[in-house]
Tab-separated table of C-alpha atoms (C1' of nucleotides) in Angstrom:
chain	number	residue	atom	x	y	z
A	221	UNK	CA	7.048	-11.124	-27.554
A	222	UNK	CA	8.790	-11.268	-24.534
A	223	UNK	CA	7.665	-13.765	-21.724
A	224	UNK	CA	7.581	-13.002	-18.394
A	225	UNK	CA	11.336	-13.081	-17.285
A	226	UNK	CA	11.764	-10.454	-20.197
A	227	UNK	CA	8.481	-8.424	-18.649
A	228	UNK	CA	9.895	-8.315	-16.207
A	229	UNK	CA	12.786	-6.479	-16.590
A	230	UNK	CA	11.280	-3.930	-19.439
A	231	UNK	CA	8.939	-2.890	-16.641
A	232	UNK	CA	10.667	-2.691	-13.647
A	233	UNK	CA	7.749	-5.490	-12.101
A	234	UNK	CA	8.809	-8.590	-10.304
A	235	UNK	CA	8.020	-11.548	-11.925
A	236	UNK	CA	6.096	-12.775	-9.235
A	237	UNK	CA	3.481	-9.925	-9.745
A	238	UNK	CA	3.406	-10.131	-13.325
A	239	UNK	CA	2.045	-13.100	-12.830
A	240	UNK	CA	-0.511	-12.487	-10.665
A	241	UNK	CA	-1.360	-9.169	-12.698
A	242	UNK	CA	-2.222	-11.988	-14.934
A	243	UNK	CA	-4.113	-14.209	-12.268
A	244	UNK	CA	-6.640	-12.193	-11.422
A	245	UNK	CA	-6.832	-10.767	-15.106
A	246	UNK	CA	-5.919	-6.828	-14.672
A	247	UNK	CA	-3.356	-7.769	-17.258
A	248	UNK	CA	-3.631	-11.068	-19.285
A	249	UNK	CA	-0.824	-11.916	-21.401
A	250	UNK	CA	-1.429	-11.058	-25.721
A	251	UNK	CA	-0.612	-15.233	-25.645
A	252	UNK	CA	1.129	-18.829	-24.693
A	253	UNK	CA	3.560	-21.040	-26.217
A	254	UNK	CA	3.510	-24.592	-27.392
A	255	UNK	CA	4.353	-24.752	-23.720
A	256	UNK	CA	2.707	-22.815	-21.958
A	257	UNK	CA	4.219	-19.735	-21.484
A	258	UNK	CA	3.339	-16.792	-21.257
A	259	UNK	CA	4.262	-13.853	-23.454
A	260	UNK	CA	3.869	-10.344	-23.509
A	261	UNK	CA	3.538	-7.980	-26.294
A	262	UNK	CA	4.539	-3.999	-26.211
A	263	UNK	CA	1.032	-3.048	-25.740
A	264	UNK	CA	0.988	-5.534	-22.313
A	265	UNK	CA	4.312	-3.684	-21.036
A	266	UNK	CA	3.272	0.123	-21.442
A	267	UNK	CA	-0.064	-1.373	-19.372
A	268	UNK	CA	2.127	-2.579	-16.748
A	269	UNK	CA	4.427	0.130	-16.764
A	270	UNK	CA	1.465	2.601	-16.126
A	271	UNK	CA	-0.180	0.409	-13.415
A	272	UNK	CA	3.377	-0.125	-11.465
A	273	UNK	CA	3.652	3.781	-11.211
A	274	UNK	CA	-0.020	4.475	-10.673
A	275	UNK	CA	-0.082	1.739	-7.889
A	276	UNK	CA	3.599	3.014	-6.156
A	277	UNK	CA	1.865	6.051	-5.804
A	278	UNK	CA	-1.543	4.598	-3.673
A	279	UNK	CA	-3.867	3.514	-6.203
A	280	UNK	CA	-5.701	0.612	-5.765
A	281	UNK	CA	-5.717	-2.348	-8.159
A	282	UNK	CA	-9.792	-2.132	-9.030
A	283	UNK	CA	-8.331	2.091	-9.862
A	284	UNK	CA	-5.657	1.311	-12.351
A	285	UNK	CA	-8.156	-1.136	-13.650
A	286	UNK	CA	-10.328	1.383	-14.005
A	287	UNK	CA	-8.102	3.999	-15.155
A	288	UNK	CA	-6.583	1.289	-17.831
A	289	UNK	CA	-11.049	1.015	-19.099
A	290	UNK	CA	-10.732	4.524	-19.839
A	291	UNK	CA	-8.151	3.770	-22.425
A	292	UNK	CA	-10.262	0.612	-23.203
A	293	UNK	CA	-13.796	0.307	-23.134
A	294	UNK	CA	-15.021	1.171	-26.026
A	295	UNK	CA	-18.361	1.573	-24.569
A	296	UNK	CA	-18.223	4.572	-21.658
A	297	UNK	CA	-18.428	7.999	-22.671
A	298	UNK	CA	-15.858	10.883	-23.448
A	299	UNK	CA	-17.844	12.313	-20.817
A	300	UNK	CA	-17.259	9.611	-18.148
A	301	UNK	CA	-13.581	9.756	-18.967
A	302	UNK	CA	-13.260	13.139	-19.017
A	303	UNK	CA	-15.076	13.241	-15.429
A	304	UNK	CA	-12.208	10.362	-14.064
A	305	UNK	CA	-9.151	11.957	-15.458
A	306	UNK	CA	-9.791	14.968	-14.316
A	307	UNK	CA	-10.376	13.584	-10.224
A	308	UNK	CA	-7.057	11.350	-10.907
A	309	UNK	CA	-5.642	13.962	-11.887
A	310	UNK	CA	-6.400	16.796	-8.725
A	311	UNK	CA	-5.488	13.246	-6.796
A	312	UNK	CA	-1.667	13.560	-8.300
A	313	UNK	CA	-1.694	17.068	-7.901
A	314	UNK	CA	-2.528	16.486	-3.928
A	315	UNK	CA	0.506	14.239	-3.871
A	316	UNK	CA	2.989	16.188	-5.897
A	317	UNK	CA	2.165	18.743	-3.593
A	318	UNK	CA	3.212	16.400	-0.554
A	319	UNK	CA	6.046	15.069	-1.966
A	320	UNK	CA	8.012	17.625	-2.480
A	321	UNK	CA	7.364	19.104	1.167
A	322	UNK	CA	8.140	15.591	2.230
A	323	UNK	CA	11.839	16.419	-0.234
A	324	UNK	CA	12.016	19.602	1.896
A	325	UNK	CA	11.649	18.321	4.922
A	326	UNK	CA	14.429	15.423	4.335
A	327	UNK	CA	16.471	17.782	2.385
A	328	UNK	CA	16.410	19.951	5.527
A	329	UNK	CA	17.231	17.176	7.621
A	330	UNK	CA	20.026	16.098	5.128
A	331	UNK	CA	21.897	19.587	5.133
A	332	UNK	CA	21.592	20.411	8.914
A	333	UNK	CA	22.593	17.078	10.546
A	334	UNK	CA	26.095	17.156	8.048
A	335	UNK	CA	28.008	17.355	10.874
A	336	UNK	CA	30.270	14.208	12.494
A	337	UNK	CA	28.321	15.749	15.844
A	338	UNK	CA	24.851	15.291	16.288
A	339	UNK	CA	22.541	18.234	15.943
A	340	UNK	CA	19.730	18.917	18.046
A	341	UNK	CA	17.892	18.718	14.723
A	342	UNK	CA	14.440	19.408	16.646
A	343	UNK	CA	11.997	18.880	13.188
A	344	UNK	CA	10.139	16.816	13.856
A	345	UNK	CA	7.472	20.151	15.135
A	346	UNK	CA	7.787	22.169	12.302
A	347	UNK	CA	7.093	18.387	9.884
A	348	UNK	CA	3.748	19.127	9.849
A	349	UNK	CA	3.721	22.337	7.159
B	198	UNK	CA	-3.835	16.143	24.549
B	199	UNK	CA	-6.449	15.304	21.603
B	200	UNK	CA	-8.334	11.616	21.555
B	201	UNK	CA	-7.986	8.766	19.331
B	202	UNK	CA	-10.869	10.731	16.609
B	203	UNK	CA	-9.910	13.886	16.972
B	204	UNK	CA	-5.976	12.497	16.325
B	205	UNK	CA	-8.206	10.667	13.505
B	206	UNK	CA	-8.730	14.133	12.209
B	207	UNK	CA	-5.590	16.212	12.494
B	208	UNK	CA	-3.997	13.474	10.499
B	209	UNK	CA	-6.741	12.651	7.948
B	210	UNK	CA	-5.948	8.706	8.746
B	211	UNK	CA	-8.745	6.700	9.744
B	212	UNK	CA	-9.249	5.652	13.913
B	213	UNK	CA	-8.883	2.542	12.559
B	214	UNK	CA	-4.980	3.561	11.780
B	215	UNK	CA	-4.622	5.442	14.506
B	216	UNK	CA	-4.821	2.133	17.105
B	217	UNK	CA	-2.966	0.675	14.231
B	218	UNK	CA	-0.424	2.022	14.868
B	219	UNK	CA	-0.068	2.579	18.494
B	220	UNK	CA	-0.952	-1.771	18.340
B	221	UNK	CA	2.437	-2.038	16.613
B	222	UNK	CA	5.125	0.766	17.758
B	223	UNK	CA	4.606	2.578	15.530
B	224	UNK	CA	3.761	5.432	17.491
B	225	UNK	CA	2.129	5.334	20.744
B	226	UNK	CA	-0.505	8.096	22.409
B	227	UNK	CA	1.952	9.789	25.241
B	228	UNK	CA	-0.604	8.817	27.109
B	229	UNK	CA	-3.544	7.237	28.845
B	230	UNK	CA	-6.645	9.304	30.353
B	231	UNK	CA	-8.621	7.619	33.512
B	232	UNK	CA	-10.638	5.616	31.495
B	233	UNK	CA	-7.983	4.004	29.114
B	234	UNK	CA	-8.498	5.967	26.360
B	235	UNK	CA	-5.653	7.004	23.599
B	236	UNK	CA	-4.195	10.187	24.554
B	237	UNK	CA	-2.261	12.183	21.221
B	238	UNK	CA	0.479	15.375	22.059
B	239	UNK	CA	0.741	17.731	19.205
B	240	UNK	CA	4.406	15.858	18.874
B	241	UNK	CA	2.586	12.570	17.882
B	242	UNK	CA	0.163	14.249	15.495
B	243	UNK	CA	2.957	15.294	13.548
B	244	UNK	CA	4.586	12.152	13.488
B	245	UNK	CA	1.211	10.871	12.166
B	246	UNK	CA	0.924	13.394	9.772
B	247	UNK	CA	4.662	12.976	8.481
B	248	UNK	CA	3.622	9.306	8.472
B	249	UNK	CA	0.548	8.574	6.151
B	250	UNK	CA	2.555	11.138	3.639
B	251	UNK	CA	5.551	9.242	3.620
B	252	UNK	CA	3.141	5.929	3.232
B	253	UNK	CA	1.386	7.226	0.955
B	254	UNK	CA	4.388	7.651	-1.005
B	255	UNK	CA	5.490	3.828	-0.949
B	256	UNK	CA	7.619	3.667	1.847
B	257	UNK	CA	7.180	0.338	4.434
B	258	UNK	CA	5.908	1.033	7.401
B	259	UNK	CA	10.120	-0.300	8.674
B	260	UNK	CA	10.847	2.473	6.119
B	261	UNK	CA	8.618	4.870	8.290
B	262	UNK	CA	10.086	3.452	11.243
B	263	UNK	CA	13.654	4.452	10.444
B	264	UNK	CA	12.906	7.679	9.036
B	265	UNK	CA	11.226	8.300	12.211
B	266	UNK	CA	14.364	6.704	13.914
B	267	UNK	CA	16.343	9.841	12.263
B	268	UNK	CA	15.052	11.900	13.713
B	269	UNK	CA	14.227	10.331	17.735
B	270	UNK	CA	17.878	8.509	18.305
B	271	UNK	CA	20.113	10.240	19.936
B	272	UNK	CA	23.107	7.384	19.605
B	273	UNK	CA	23.159	7.103	15.576
B	274	UNK	CA	26.080	8.968	14.003
B	275	UNK	CA	24.478	12.669	12.140
B	276	UNK	CA	26.906	10.761	8.755
B	277	UNK	CA	23.967	7.778	9.129
B	278	UNK	CA	21.454	10.730	9.435
B	279	UNK	CA	22.507	11.989	6.325
B	280	UNK	CA	22.736	8.841	4.510
B	281	UNK	CA	20.138	7.995	4.447
B	282	UNK	CA	18.205	10.857	4.482
B	283	UNK	CA	20.020	10.936	1.001
B	284	UNK	CA	19.009	7.681	-0.495
B	285	UNK	CA	15.509	8.045	0.250
B	286	UNK	CA	15.552	11.819	-1.478
B	287	UNK	CA	16.887	10.093	-4.015
B	288	UNK	CA	14.122	7.553	-4.036
B	289	UNK	CA	11.418	10.703	-4.483
B	290	UNK	CA	13.264	12.648	-6.427
B	291	UNK	CA	13.015	9.475	-8.961
B	292	UNK	CA	9.011	9.562	-7.256
B	293	UNK	CA	8.629	13.111	-8.479
B	294	UNK	CA	9.891	13.127	-11.794
B	295	UNK	CA	6.998	9.339	-12.122
B	296	UNK	CA	4.930	11.195	-10.632
B	297	UNK	CA	5.277	13.667	-13.212
B	298	UNK	CA	4.724	11.509	-16.361
B	299	UNK	CA	1.301	10.105	-14.470
B	300	UNK	CA	0.309	13.511	-14.571
B	301	UNK	CA	1.431	14.636	-18.312
B	302	UNK	CA	-0.556	11.081	-19.128
B	303	UNK	CA	-3.513	11.615	-17.927
B	304	UNK	CA	-3.885	15.644	-18.500
B	305	UNK	CA	-3.582	14.559	-22.762
B	306	UNK	CA	-6.373	12.243	-21.961
B	307	UNK	CA	-8.633	14.727	-20.766
B	308	UNK	CA	-7.927	16.789	-23.111
B	309	UNK	CA	-8.130	14.661	-25.682
B	310	UNK	CA	-11.175	12.782	-25.093
B	311	UNK	CA	-13.251	16.109	-24.613
B	312	UNK	CA	-15.744	15.753	-27.091
B	313	UNK	CA	-19.194	13.908	-27.195
B	314	UNK	CA	-18.113	11.403	-29.335
B	315	UNK	CA	-15.644	8.933	-28.231
B	316	UNK	CA	-12.467	9.392	-29.899
B	317	UNK	CA	-10.178	7.479	-30.785
B	318	UNK	CA	-7.856	8.410	-27.985
B	319	UNK	CA	-4.665	5.731	-28.876
B	320	UNK	CA	-2.678	6.391	-26.168
B	321	UNK	CA	-1.624	3.247	-24.301
B	322	UNK	CA	0.960	3.368	-27.536
B	323	UNK	CA	2.997	5.768	-25.396
B	324	UNK	CA	2.123	5.375	-22.092
B	325	UNK	CA	5.791	4.259	-21.244
B	326	UNK	CA	7.308	7.036	-22.125
C	223	DC	C1'	-31.202	11.489	37.715
C	224	DC	C1'	-31.478	8.706	33.428
C	225	DT	C1'	-31.650	7.339	28.826
C	226	DT	C1'	-29.616	8.420	24.197
C	227	DG	C1'	-25.625	9.169	20.844
C	228	DA	C1'	-21.321	9.939	19.823
C	229	DC	C1'	-17.374	7.772	21.509
C	230	DC	C1'	-13.591	5.011	22.821
C	231	DT	C1'	-11.849	0.211	24.319
C	232	DT	C1'	-10.502	-4.926	23.275
C	233	DC	C1'	-10.529	-9.296	20.507
C	234	DC	C1'	-11.168	-11.613	16.410
C	235	DA	C1'	-11.953	-12.631	11.687
C	236	DG	C1'	-11.332	-10.659	6.266
C	237	DT	C1'	-9.114	-8.730	2.804
C	238	DT	C1'	-5.771	-6.613	-0.533
C	239	DA	C1'	-1.666	-7.424	-2.953
C	240	DC	C1'	1.521	-9.390	-3.116
C	241	DT	C1'	5.680	-12.772	-1.472
C	242	DG	C1'	8.458	-16.642	-0.917
C	243	DG	C1'	8.969	-22.072	-1.938
C	244	DA	C1'	8.237	-26.720	-3.257
C	245	DA	C1'	7.979	-29.594	-7.268
C	246	DA	C1'	7.627	-29.892	-12.356
C	247	DC	C1'	8.677	-29.253	-17.073
C	248	DA	C1'	11.162	-26.055	-20.479
C	249	DT	C1'	15.241	-23.907	-22.640
C	250	DT	C1'	19.603	-21.935	-22.959
C	251	DA	C1'	24.957	-22.887	-22.111
C	252	DC	C1'	28.670	-25.222	-22.771
D	89	DG	C1'	23.748	-35.162	-22.236
D	90	DT	C1'	23.396	-32.624	-17.993
D	91	DA	C1'	23.753	-28.518	-15.810
D	92	DA	C1'	21.790	-23.658	-15.214
D	93	DT	C1'	18.282	-20.714	-15.556
D	94	DG	C1'	13.587	-20.390	-16.698
D	95	DT	C1'	9.077	-21.278	-16.419
D	96	DT	C1'	4.531	-23.635	-14.571
D	97	DT	C1'	1.014	-23.851	-11.067
D	98	DC	C1'	-0.314	-24.793	-6.720
D	99	DC	C1'	-0.610	-23.730	-2.237
D	100	DA	C1'	1.308	-21.083	2.612
D	101	DG	C1'	2.518	-16.365	4.412
D	102	DT	C1'	2.988	-11.277	4.845
D	103	DA	C1'	2.329	-6.545	5.496
D	104	DA	C1'	-0.993	-3.176	6.486
D	105	DC	C1'	-4.592	-2.450	7.368
D	106	DT	C1'	-10.379	-3.650	8.245
D	107	DG	C1'	-14.494	-4.377	9.476
D	108	DG	C1'	-17.490	-5.382	13.387
D	109	DA	C1'	-19.083	-7.020	17.419
D	110	DA	C1'	-19.256	-6.881	22.330
D	111	DG	C1'	-19.118	-3.448	25.686
D	112	DG	C1'	-17.132	1.211	28.971
D	113	DT	C1'	-17.544	6.145	28.367
D	114	DC	C1'	-19.193	11.050	28.180
D	115	DA	C1'	-21.792	14.722	27.305
D	116	DA	C1'	-26.473	16.394	26.372
D	117	DG	C1'	-31.104	16.935	27.163
D	118	DG	C1'	-35.562	15.588	29.619
DNA sequence: CCTTGACCTTCCAGTTACTGGAAACATTAC
DNA sequence: GTAATGTTTCCAGTAACTGGAAGGTCAAGG
């Protein structure tokens, strides 16, 4: 069992955010210490890491809730699970392409503009591809 | 020259957001029509597409401002440009790894939970890798 | 020319997802 | 035992939109 600070370290989330997620019922601590400290188990740690990743790619908290429920809602049919997962996978693949494109653009910029004098770097005109 | 609606379509951003970016001085329209309509050129379209991408990967508006300034601030030395670009590239590479990991997790879920009966899918316990 | 509908304008209020800070209690380190 | 650090709740503030009202503009059809 981890206190909120240890949980924050383990998940690479701010303490404030972990507490916020508990407040909105996204990831509840598995219990409280005698003195009222939130206590998290490995399971919650894993959920929080998953959420941090999903959030950092623009999935809303609501969408994270839905993604988590894929694993937890015993009432939901496998068909639903698969449908939602596949929809998200398509989005992720689109994001992967865009992220690679962004990477390429910045790499080109770093390569091109590497002297002491400022070169022209007219890269914006090519930034939309 | 594009009106704000055409610009929104071309950049895949909501009209509201394009107007908001003008309000905060992130991307100004290159001019106004006689009747006061915002008018955008290809250059602004490209900037907006670049920003949409960067935003969707968690770069703040302030960071987008900095990234755009890499191309525009004639006072900034090439050394700075390269340093900032390299820092961002490192972040993007980390994001790429995490996005690939997210993709793998959801693909595994979609594959595993594909019958008509709900299988156990105890994937959360492996979600932190 | 007139009207209808889709566009645009400004302004202001509301939302999402945090984020910072105060006051007070708990735990750990010396 | 006391100082530093960590935790609690609560409340206010911020970033980046987002929705809606009230009104001006523009192209198409009658």
